[in-house]
CSV table of N, CA and C in Angstrom, one decimal:
chain,number,residue,atom,x,y,z
A,1,MET,N,103.7,97.7,118.7
A,1,MET,CA,102.5,97.5,117.9
A,1,MET,C,102.5,98.5,116.7
A,2,THR,N,101.3,98.9,116.3
A,2,THR,CA,101.2,99.9,115.2
A,2,THR,C,100.1,100.9,115.5
A,3,ALA,N,100.2,102.0,114.8
A,3,ALA,CA,99.2,103.0,115.0
A,3,ALA,C,97.9,102.7,114.1
A,4,PHE,N,98.0,101.8,113.2
A,4,PHE,CA,96.9,101.4,112.4
A,4,PHE,C,96.0,100.3,113.0
A,5,SER,N,94.7,100.3,112.7
A,5,SER,CA,93.8,99.4,113.3
A,5,SER,C,93.8,98.1,112.5
A,6,GLU,N,93.2,97.1,113.2
A,6,GLU,CA,93.1,95.8,112.6
A,6,GLU,C,92.2,95.9,111.3
A,7,MET,N,91.1,96.8,111.4
A,7,MET,CA,90.2,97.0,110.3
A,7,MET,C,91.0,97.5,109.0
A,8,PHE,N,91.9,98.4,109.3
A,8,PHE,CA,92.7,99.0,108.2
A,8,PHE,C,93.5,98.0,107.5
A,9,PHE,N,94.2,97.1,108.2
A,9,PHE,CA,94.9,96.0,107.6
A,9,PHE,C,94.1,94.9,107.0
A,10,SER,N,93.0,94.6,107.7
A,10,SER,CA,92.2,93.5,107.2
A,10,SER,C,91.5,93.8,105.8
A,11,ALA,N,91.1,95.1,105.7
A,11,ALA,CA,90.5,95.5,104.4
A,11,ALA,C,91.5,95.4,103.2
A,12,ALA,N,92.8,95.8,103.5
A,12,ALA,CA,93.8,95.8,102.5
A,12,ALA,C,94.2,94.3,102.2
A,13,ILE,N,94.4,93.5,103.2
A,13,ILE,CA,94.8,92.1,103.0
A,13,ILE,C,93.6,91.4,102.3
A,14,CYS,N,92.4,91.7,102.6
A,14,CYS,CA,91.3,91.0,102.0
A,14,CYS,C,91.3,91.3,100.5
A,15,ALA,N,91.4,92.5,100.1
A,15,ALA,CA,91.4,92.9,98.7
A,15,ALA,C,92.6,92.4,97.9
A,16,ALA,N,93.8,92.6,98.5
A,16,ALA,CA,95.0,92.3,97.7
A,16,ALA,C,95.4,90.8,97.7
A,17,MET,N,95.2,90.2,98.9
A,17,MET,CA,95.7,88.8,99.0
A,17,MET,C,94.6,87.8,98.5
A,18,PHE,N,93.3,88.1,98.8
A,18,PHE,CA,92.3,87.1,98.6
A,18,PHE,C,91.2,87.6,97.6
A,19,GLY,N,91.2,88.8,97.2
A,19,GLY,CA,90.2,89.3,96.2
A,19,GLY,C,88.8,89.2,96.8
A,20,GLY,N,88.6,89.4,98.1
A,20,GLY,CA,87.3,89.3,98.7
A,20,GLY,C,86.7,90.6,99.1
A,21,ALA,N,85.6,90.5,99.8
A,21,ALA,CA,84.8,91.7,100.2
A,21,ALA,C,85.0,91.8,101.7
A,22,ASP,N,85.3,93.0,102.2
A,22,ASP,CA,85.6,93.2,103.7
A,22,ASP,C,84.4,93.7,104.4
A,23,GLU,N,84.4,93.4,105.7
A,23,GLU,CA,83.3,93.8,106.6
A,23,GLU,C,81.9,93.4,106.2
A,24,VAL,N,81.8,92.1,105.9
A,24,VAL,CA,80.5,91.6,105.5
A,24,VAL,C,79.7,91.0,106.7
A,25,GLN,N,78.5,91.5,106.8
A,25,GLN,CA,77.7,91.0,108.0
A,25,GLN,C,77.0,89.7,107.7
A,26,THR,N,77.0,88.8,108.7
A,26,THR,CA,76.2,87.6,108.6
A,26,THR,C,75.3,87.5,109.8
A,27,ASP,N,74.0,87.4,109.4
A,27,ASP,CA,73.0,87.4,110.5
A,27,ASP,C,72.9,86.0,111.1
A,28,ILE,N,72.6,86.0,112.4
A,28,ILE,CA,72.4,84.7,113.1
A,28,ILE,C,71.0,84.8,113.7
A,29,ILE,N,70.2,83.9,113.3
A,29,ILE,CA,68.8,83.8,113.8
A,29,ILE,C,68.6,82.5,114.5
A,30,LEU,N,68.3,82.6,115.8
A,30,LEU,CA,68.1,81.4,116.6
A,30,LEU,C,66.6,81.4,117.1
A,31,ASN,N,66.2,80.4,117.7
A,31,ASN,CA,64.8,80.3,118.2
A,31,ASN,C,64.4,81.5,119.1
A,32,GLU,N,65.3,81.8,120.1
A,32,GLU,CA,65.0,82.8,121.1
A,32,GLU,C,66.0,84.0,121.1
A,33,ASP,N,66.8,84.1,120.0
A,33,ASP,CA,67.7,85.2,120.0
A,33,ASP,C,68.1,85.4,118.6
A,34,ALA,N,68.7,86.6,118.3
A,34,ALA,CA,69.2,86.9,117.0
A,34,ALA,C,70.4,87.9,117.2
A,35,GLY,N,71.3,87.9,116.2
A,35,GLY,CA,72.4,88.8,116.3
A,35,GLY,C,73.1,88.7,114.9
A,36,TYR,N,74.3,89.1,114.9
A,36,TYR,CA,75.1,89.0,113.7
A,36,TYR,C,76.6,89.0,114.0
A,37,ILE,N,77.4,88.6,113.1
A,37,ILE,CA,78.8,88.7,113.2
A,37,ILE,C,79.3,89.3,111.9
A,38,ARG,N,80.4,90.0,112.0
A,38,ARG,CA,80.9,90.7,110.8
A,38,ARG,C,82.3,90.1,110.4
A,39,ALA,N,82.4,89.6,109.2
A,39,ALA,CA,83.6,89.0,108.7
A,39,ALA,C,84.6,90.1,108.3
A,40,ASP,N,85.9,89.8,108.6
A,40,ASP,CA,86.9,90.7,108.1
A,40,ASP,C,87.0,90.6,106.6
A,41,CYS,N,86.8,89.4,106.1
A,41,CYS,CA,86.9,89.1,104.6
A,41,CYS,C,86.1,87.9,104.3
A,42,ILE,N,85.4,88.0,103.2
A,42,ILE,CA,84.7,86.9,102.6
A,42,ILE,C,85.0,86.7,101.1
A,43,THR,N,85.4,85.5,100.7
A,43,THR,CA,85.7,85.2,99.3
A,43,THR,C,84.6,84.2,98.9
A,44,ASP,N,84.7,83.8,97.6
A,44,ASP,CA,83.8,82.7,97.1
A,44,ASP,C,84.0,81.4,97.9
A,45,THR,N,85.1,81.2,98.5
A,45,THR,CA,85.4,79.9,99.2
A,45,THR,C,85.7,80.0,100.7
A,46,HIS,N,86.1,81.2,101.2
A,46,HIS,CA,86.5,81.3,102.6
A,46,HIS,C,85.8,82.5,103.4
A,47,TYR,N,85.7,82.2,104.7
A,47,TYR,CA,85.3,83.2,105.6
A,47,TYR,C,86.5,83.5,106.5
A,48,ILE,N,87.1,84.7,106.4
A,48,ILE,CA,88.4,85.0,106.9
A,48,ILE,C,88.3,86.0,108.0
A,49,GLU,N,89.0,85.7,109.1
A,49,GLU,CA,89.2,86.6,110.2
A,49,GLU,C,90.6,87.0,110.3
A,50,VAL,N,90.9,88.3,110.6
A,50,VAL,CA,92.3,88.8,110.7
A,50,VAL,C,92.4,89.3,112.1
A,51,GLY,N,93.6,89.1,112.7
A,51,GLY,CA,93.9,89.6,114.1
A,51,GLY,C,95.4,89.8,114.3
A,52,PHE,N,95.7,90.7,115.2
A,52,PHE,CA,97.1,90.9,115.5
A,52,PHE,C,97.6,89.8,116.5
A,53,ASP,N,98.9,89.5,116.4
A,53,ASP,CA,99.5,88.6,117.3
A,53,ASP,C,99.6,89.3,118.7
A,54,ASN,N,100.0,88.6,119.7
A,54,ASN,CA,100.3,89.2,121.0
A,54,ASN,C,99.0,89.8,121.7
A,55,THR,N,97.8,89.4,121.2
A,55,THR,CA,96.6,89.9,121.8
A,55,THR,C,95.7,88.7,122.1
A,56,ALA,N,95.1,88.8,123.3
A,56,ALA,CA,94.1,87.7,123.7
A,56,ALA,C,92.9,87.8,122.8
A,57,SER,N,92.6,88.9,122.3
A,57,SER,CA,91.4,89.1,121.4
A,57,SER,C,91.5,88.3,120.1
A,58,SER,N,92.8,88.0,119.7
A,58,SER,CA,92.9,87.2,118.5
A,58,SER,C,92.4,85.8,118.6
A,59,ARG,N,92.2,85.4,119.8
A,59,ARG,CA,91.6,84.0,120.1
A,59,ARG,C,90.2,84.0,119.5
A,60,ASP,N,89.5,85.1,119.6
A,60,ASP,CA,88.1,85.2,119.1
A,60,ASP,C,88.1,84.9,117.6
A,61,SER,N,89.2,85.2,116.9
A,61,SER,CA,89.2,85.0,115.4
A,61,SER,C,88.8,83.6,115.0
A,62,ILE,N,89.3,82.6,115.6
A,62,ILE,CA,89.0,81.3,115.2
A,62,ILE,C,87.5,80.9,115.4
A,63,VAL,N,87.0,81.3,116.5
A,63,VAL,CA,85.5,81.1,116.8
A,63,VAL,C,84.7,81.7,115.8
A,64,GLN,N,85.0,83.0,115.5
A,64,GLN,CA,84.2,83.7,114.5
A,64,GLN,C,84.3,83.2,113.1
A,65,ALA,N,85.6,82.8,112.8
A,65,ALA,CA,85.8,82.2,111.4
A,65,ALA,C,85.0,80.9,111.3
A,66,VAL,N,85.0,80.1,112.3
A,66,VAL,CA,84.3,78.8,112.2
A,66,VAL,C,82.8,79.0,112.1
A,67,SER,N,82.3,79.8,113.1
A,67,SER,CA,80.8,80.0,113.1
A,67,SER,C,80.3,80.7,111.8
A,68,GLY,N,81.1,81.7,111.4
A,68,GLY,CA,80.7,82.4,110.1
A,68,GLY,C,80.8,81.5,108.9
A,69,ALA,N,81.8,80.7,108.9
A,69,ALA,CA,81.9,79.7,107.7
A,69,ALA,C,80.8,78.7,107.7
A,70,ILE,N,80.3,78.3,108.9
A,70,ILE,CA,79.2,77.4,109.0
A,70,ILE,C,77.9,78.1,108.4
A,71,GLN,N,77.7,79.3,108.9
A,71,GLN,CA,76.5,80.1,108.5
A,71,GLN,C,76.5,80.3,107.0
A,72,ARG,N,77.6,80.5,106.3
A,72,ARG,CA,77.7,80.8,104.9
A,72,ARG,C,78.2,79.6,104.0
A,73,ASP,N,78.3,78.5,104.6
A,73,ASP,CA,78.8,77.3,103.9
A,73,ASP,C,80.1,77.6,103.2
A,74,LEU,N,81.1,78.1,103.9
A,74,LEU,CA,82.4,78.4,103.4
A,74,LEU,C,83.4,77.7,104.3
A,75,GLU,N,84.7,77.8,103.8
A,75,GLU,CA,85.8,77.3,104.6
A,75,GLU,C,86.3,78.4,105.5
A,76,PRO,N,86.6,78.1,106.8
A,76,PRO,CA,87.1,79.1,107.7
A,76,PRO,C,88.6,79.3,107.5
A,77,MET,N,89.1,80.6,107.7
A,77,MET,CA,90.5,80.9,107.7
A,77,MET,C,90.8,82.0,108.7
A,78,VAL,N,92.0,81.9,109.3
A,78,VAL,CA,92.4,82.9,110.2
A,78,VAL,C,93.8,83.4,109.7
A,79,VAL,N,93.9,84.8,109.7
A,79,VAL,CA,95.2,85.4,109.3
A,79,VAL,C,95.7,86.2,110.5
A,80,VAL,N,96.9,85.9,110.9
A,80,VAL,CA,97.5,86.7,112.0
A,80,VAL,C,98.5,87.7,111.5
A,81,ILE,N,98.4,88.9,111.9
A,81,ILE,CA,99.4,89.9,111.5
A,81,ILE,C,100.5,89.9,112.6
A,82,ASP,N,101.7,89.4,112.2
A,82,ASP,CA,102.8,89.3,113.1
A,82,ASP,C,103.5,90.6,113.2
A,83,THR,N,103.5,91.2,114.4
A,83,THR,CA,104.1,92.5,114.6
A,83,THR,C,105.5,92.5,115.1
A,84,ASP,N,106.0,91.3,115.5
A,84,ASP,CA,107.4,91.3,116.0
A,84,ASP,C,108.3,90.2,115.6
A,85,GLY,N,107.8,89.3,114.7
A,85,GLY,CA,108.6,88.2,114.2
A,85,GLY,C,108.8,87.1,115.2
A,86,VAL,N,108.1,87.1,116.3
A,86,VAL,CA,108.2,86.1,117.3
A,86,VAL,C,106.8,85.4,117.5
A,87,GLU,N,106.9,84.0,117.5
A,87,GLU,CA,105.6,83.3,117.7
A,87,GLU,C,105.3,83.3,119.2
A,88,ASP,N,104.4,84.2,119.6
A,88,ASP,CA,104.1,84.3,121.0
A,88,ASP,C,103.0,83.2,121.4
A,89,THR,N,102.6,83.2,122.6
A,89,THR,CA,101.7,82.1,123.1
A,89,THR,C,100.3,82.2,122.4
A,90,HIS,N,99.8,83.5,122.2
A,90,HIS,CA,98.5,83.6,121.6
A,90,HIS,C,98.5,83.1,120.1
A,91,GLN,N,99.6,83.4,119.4
A,91,GLN,CA,99.8,83.0,118.0
A,91,GLN,C,99.9,81.5,118.0
A,92,TRP,N,100.7,80.9,118.9
A,92,TRP,CA,100.8,79.5,118.9
A,92,TRP,C,99.5,78.8,119.2
A,93,GLU,N,98.7,79.3,120.2
A,93,GLU,CA,97.4,78.7,120.5
A,93,GLU,C,96.5,78.7,119.3
A,94,LEU,N,96.5,79.8,118.6
A,94,LEU,CA,95.7,79.9,117.3
A,94,LEU,C,96.1,78.9,116.3
A,95,GLU,N,97.4,78.8,116.1
A,95,GLU,CA,98.0,77.9,115.1
A,95,GLU,C,97.6,76.4,115.4
A,96,VAL,N,97.8,76.0,116.7
A,96,VAL,CA,97.6,74.6,117.0
A,96,VAL,C,96.1,74.3,117.0
A,97,THR,N,95.3,75.3,117.4
A,97,THR,CA,93.8,75.1,117.4
A,97,THR,C,93.3,75.1,116.0
A,98,ALA,N,93.8,75.9,115.1
A,98,ALA,CA,93.4,75.9,113.7
A,98,ALA,C,93.8,74.6,113.1
A,99,ALA,N,94.9,74.1,113.4
A,99,ALA,CA,95.4,72.8,112.8
A,99,ALA,C,94.4,71.7,113.3
A,100,ARG,N,94.1,71.6,114.5
A,100,ARG,CA,93.2,70.6,115.1
A,100,ARG,C,91.8,70.7,114.5
A,101,ALA,N,91.3,72.0,114.3
A,101,ALA,CA,90.0,72.2,113.9
A,101,ALA,C,89.9,72.3,112.3
A,102,ASP,N,91.0,72.0,111.6
A,102,ASP,CA,91.0,72.0,110.2
A,102,ASP,C,90.6,73.4,109.6
A,103,VAL,N,91.2,74.4,110.2
A,103,VAL,CA,91.0,75.8,109.8
A,103,VAL,C,92.2,76.3,109.1
A,104,ALA,N,92.1,76.9,107.9
A,104,ALA,CA,93.3,77.4,107.2
A,104,ALA,C,93.9,78.5,108.1
A,105,PHE,N,95.2,78.6,108.2
A,105,PHE,CA,95.9,79.5,109.0
A,105,PHE,C,97.1,80.2,108.3
A,106,ARG,N,97.1,81.5,108.3
A,106,ARG,CA,98.2,82.2,107.6
A,106,ARG,C,98.8,83.3,108.6
A,107,VAL,N,100.1,83.5,108.4
A,107,VAL,CA,100.7,84.6,109.1
A,107,VAL,C,101.3,85.6,108.1
A,108,VAL,N,101.0,86.9,108.3
A,108,VAL,CA,101.4,87.9,107.5
A,108,VAL,C,102.2,88.9,108.4
A,109,HIS,N,103.5,89.1,108.0
A,109,HIS,CA,104.3,90.0,108.8
A,109,HIS,C,103.8,91.5,108.7
A,110,LEU,N,103.9,92.2,109.7
A,110,LEU,CA,103.4,93.6,109.7
A,110,LEU,C,104.0,94.4,108.6
A,111,ASN,N,105.3,94.3,108.2
A,111,ASN,CA,105.8,95.0,107.1
A,111,ASN,C,105.1,94.7,105.8
A,112,THR,N,104.8,93.4,105.6
A,112,THR,CA,104.1,93.0,104.4
A,112,THR,C,102.7,93.6,104.4
A,113,ALA,N,102.0,93.6,105.6
A,113,ALA,CA,100.7,94.1,105.7
A,113,ALA,C,100.7,95.6,105.4
A,114,LEU,N,101.8,96.3,105.9
A,114,LEU,CA,101.9,97.8,105.6
A,114,LEU,C,102.1,98.1,104.1
A,115,ARG,N,102.9,97.3,103.5
A,115,ARG,CA,103.1,97.5,102.0
A,115,ARG,C,101.8,97.2,101.3
A,116,ILE,N,101.1,96.2,101.6
A,116,ILE,CA,99.8,95.9,101.0
A,116,ILE,C,98.9,97.1,101.2
A,117,ALA,N,98.8,97.6,102.4
A,117,ALA,CA,97.9,98.7,102.7
A,117,ALA,C,98.3,100.0,102.0
A,118,MET,N,99.6,100.2,102.0
A,118,MET,CA,100.1,101.5,101.4
A,118,MET,C,99.9,101.5,99.8
A,119,THR,N,99.9,100.3,99.2
A,119,THR,CA,99.8,100.3,97.7
A,119,THR,C,98.3,100.0,97.3
A,120,ARG,N,97.4,99.9,98.2
A,120,ARG,CA,96.0,99.6,97.9
A,120,ARG,C,95.4,100.7,96.9
A,121,HIS,N,95.7,101.9,97.2
A,121,HIS,CA,95.2,103.0,96.4
A,121,HIS,C,95.7,102.9,94.9
A,122,SER,N,96.9,102.6,94.7
A,122,SER,CA,97.5,102.4,93.4
A,122,SER,C,96.8,101.2,92.7
A,123,ARG,N,96.7,100.1,93.4
A,123,ARG,CA,96.0,98.9,92.8
A,123,ARG,C,94.6,99.2,92.4
A,124,THR,N,93.9,100.0,93.2
A,124,THR,CA,92.5,100.4,92.9
A,124,THR,C,92.5,101.3,91.7
A,125,LEU,N,93.4,102.2,91.6
A,125,LEU,CA,93.4,103.1,90.4
A,125,LEU,C,93.7,102.3,89.1
A,126,ARG,N,94.7,101.4,89.2
A,126,ARG,CA,95.0,100.6,88.1
A,126,ARG,C,93.8,99.7,87.6
A,127,SER,N,93.1,99.2,88.5
A,127,SER,CA,92.0,98.4,88.1
A,127,SER,C,90.8,99.2,87.5
A,128,HIS,N,90.8,100.5,87.7
A,128,HIS,CA,89.7,101.3,87.2
A,128,HIS,C,90.2,102.1,85.9
A,129,THR,N,91.4,102.0,85.6
A,129,THR,CA,91.9,102.7,84.4
A,129,THR,C,91.4,102.1,83.1
A,130,LEU,N,90.9,102.9,82.3
A,130,LEU,CA,90.3,102.4,81.0
A,130,LEU,C,91.4,102.1,80.1
A,131,ALA,N,91.3,101.0,79.4
A,131,ALA,CA,92.2,100.5,78.4
A,131,ALA,C,92.2,101.5,77.2
A,132,LEU,N,93.3,101.9,76.8
A,132,LEU,CA,93.4,102.7,75.6
A,132,LEU,C,93.5,101.9,74.3
A,133,THR,N,92.8,102.3,73.3
A,133,THR,CA,92.9,101.5,72.1
A,133,THR,C,93.4,102.4,71.0
A,134,VAL,N,94.1,101.9,70.1
A,134,VAL,CA,94.7,102.6,69.0
A,134,VAL,C,93.8,102.4,67.8
A,135,PRO,N,93.3,103.5,67.1
A,135,PRO,CA,92.4,103.3,66.0
A,135,PRO,C,93.1,102.6,64.8
A,136,ALA,N,92.4,101.7,64.2
A,136,ALA,CA,92.9,101.0,63.0
A,136,ALA,C,93.0,101.9,61.9
A,137,ASN,N,94.1,101.8,61.1
A,137,ASN,CA,94.3,102.6,59.9
A,137,ASN,C,93.6,102.0,58.7
């Protein structure tokens, strides 16, 4: 596995790959109950959940992506971080369920996710750098 958390990778993937906002709360108000879900990433078009492969908890990603997308009138997407290059049973279950439920599904290899996360700071600095102008003569 990896020493880094899912939240660490999902924030970097959200910004670099999708240009979205990470850890966005969506309130759920029912007649006799209330709660919330927190999206790993929200863009103008998608409600995105990120999870590691080889984990039973990644199954929750598709439920949360679909319910959050319904609440926000967005398209659901699930991104799996592949830690070993092998399609395990949990990843396969997510992929076939996503296909049947018409949910966008992406796999990002751990090495790619690490590169994205490690270069996040540089991309942020670059986007905040002021453009230099040369005075006209």
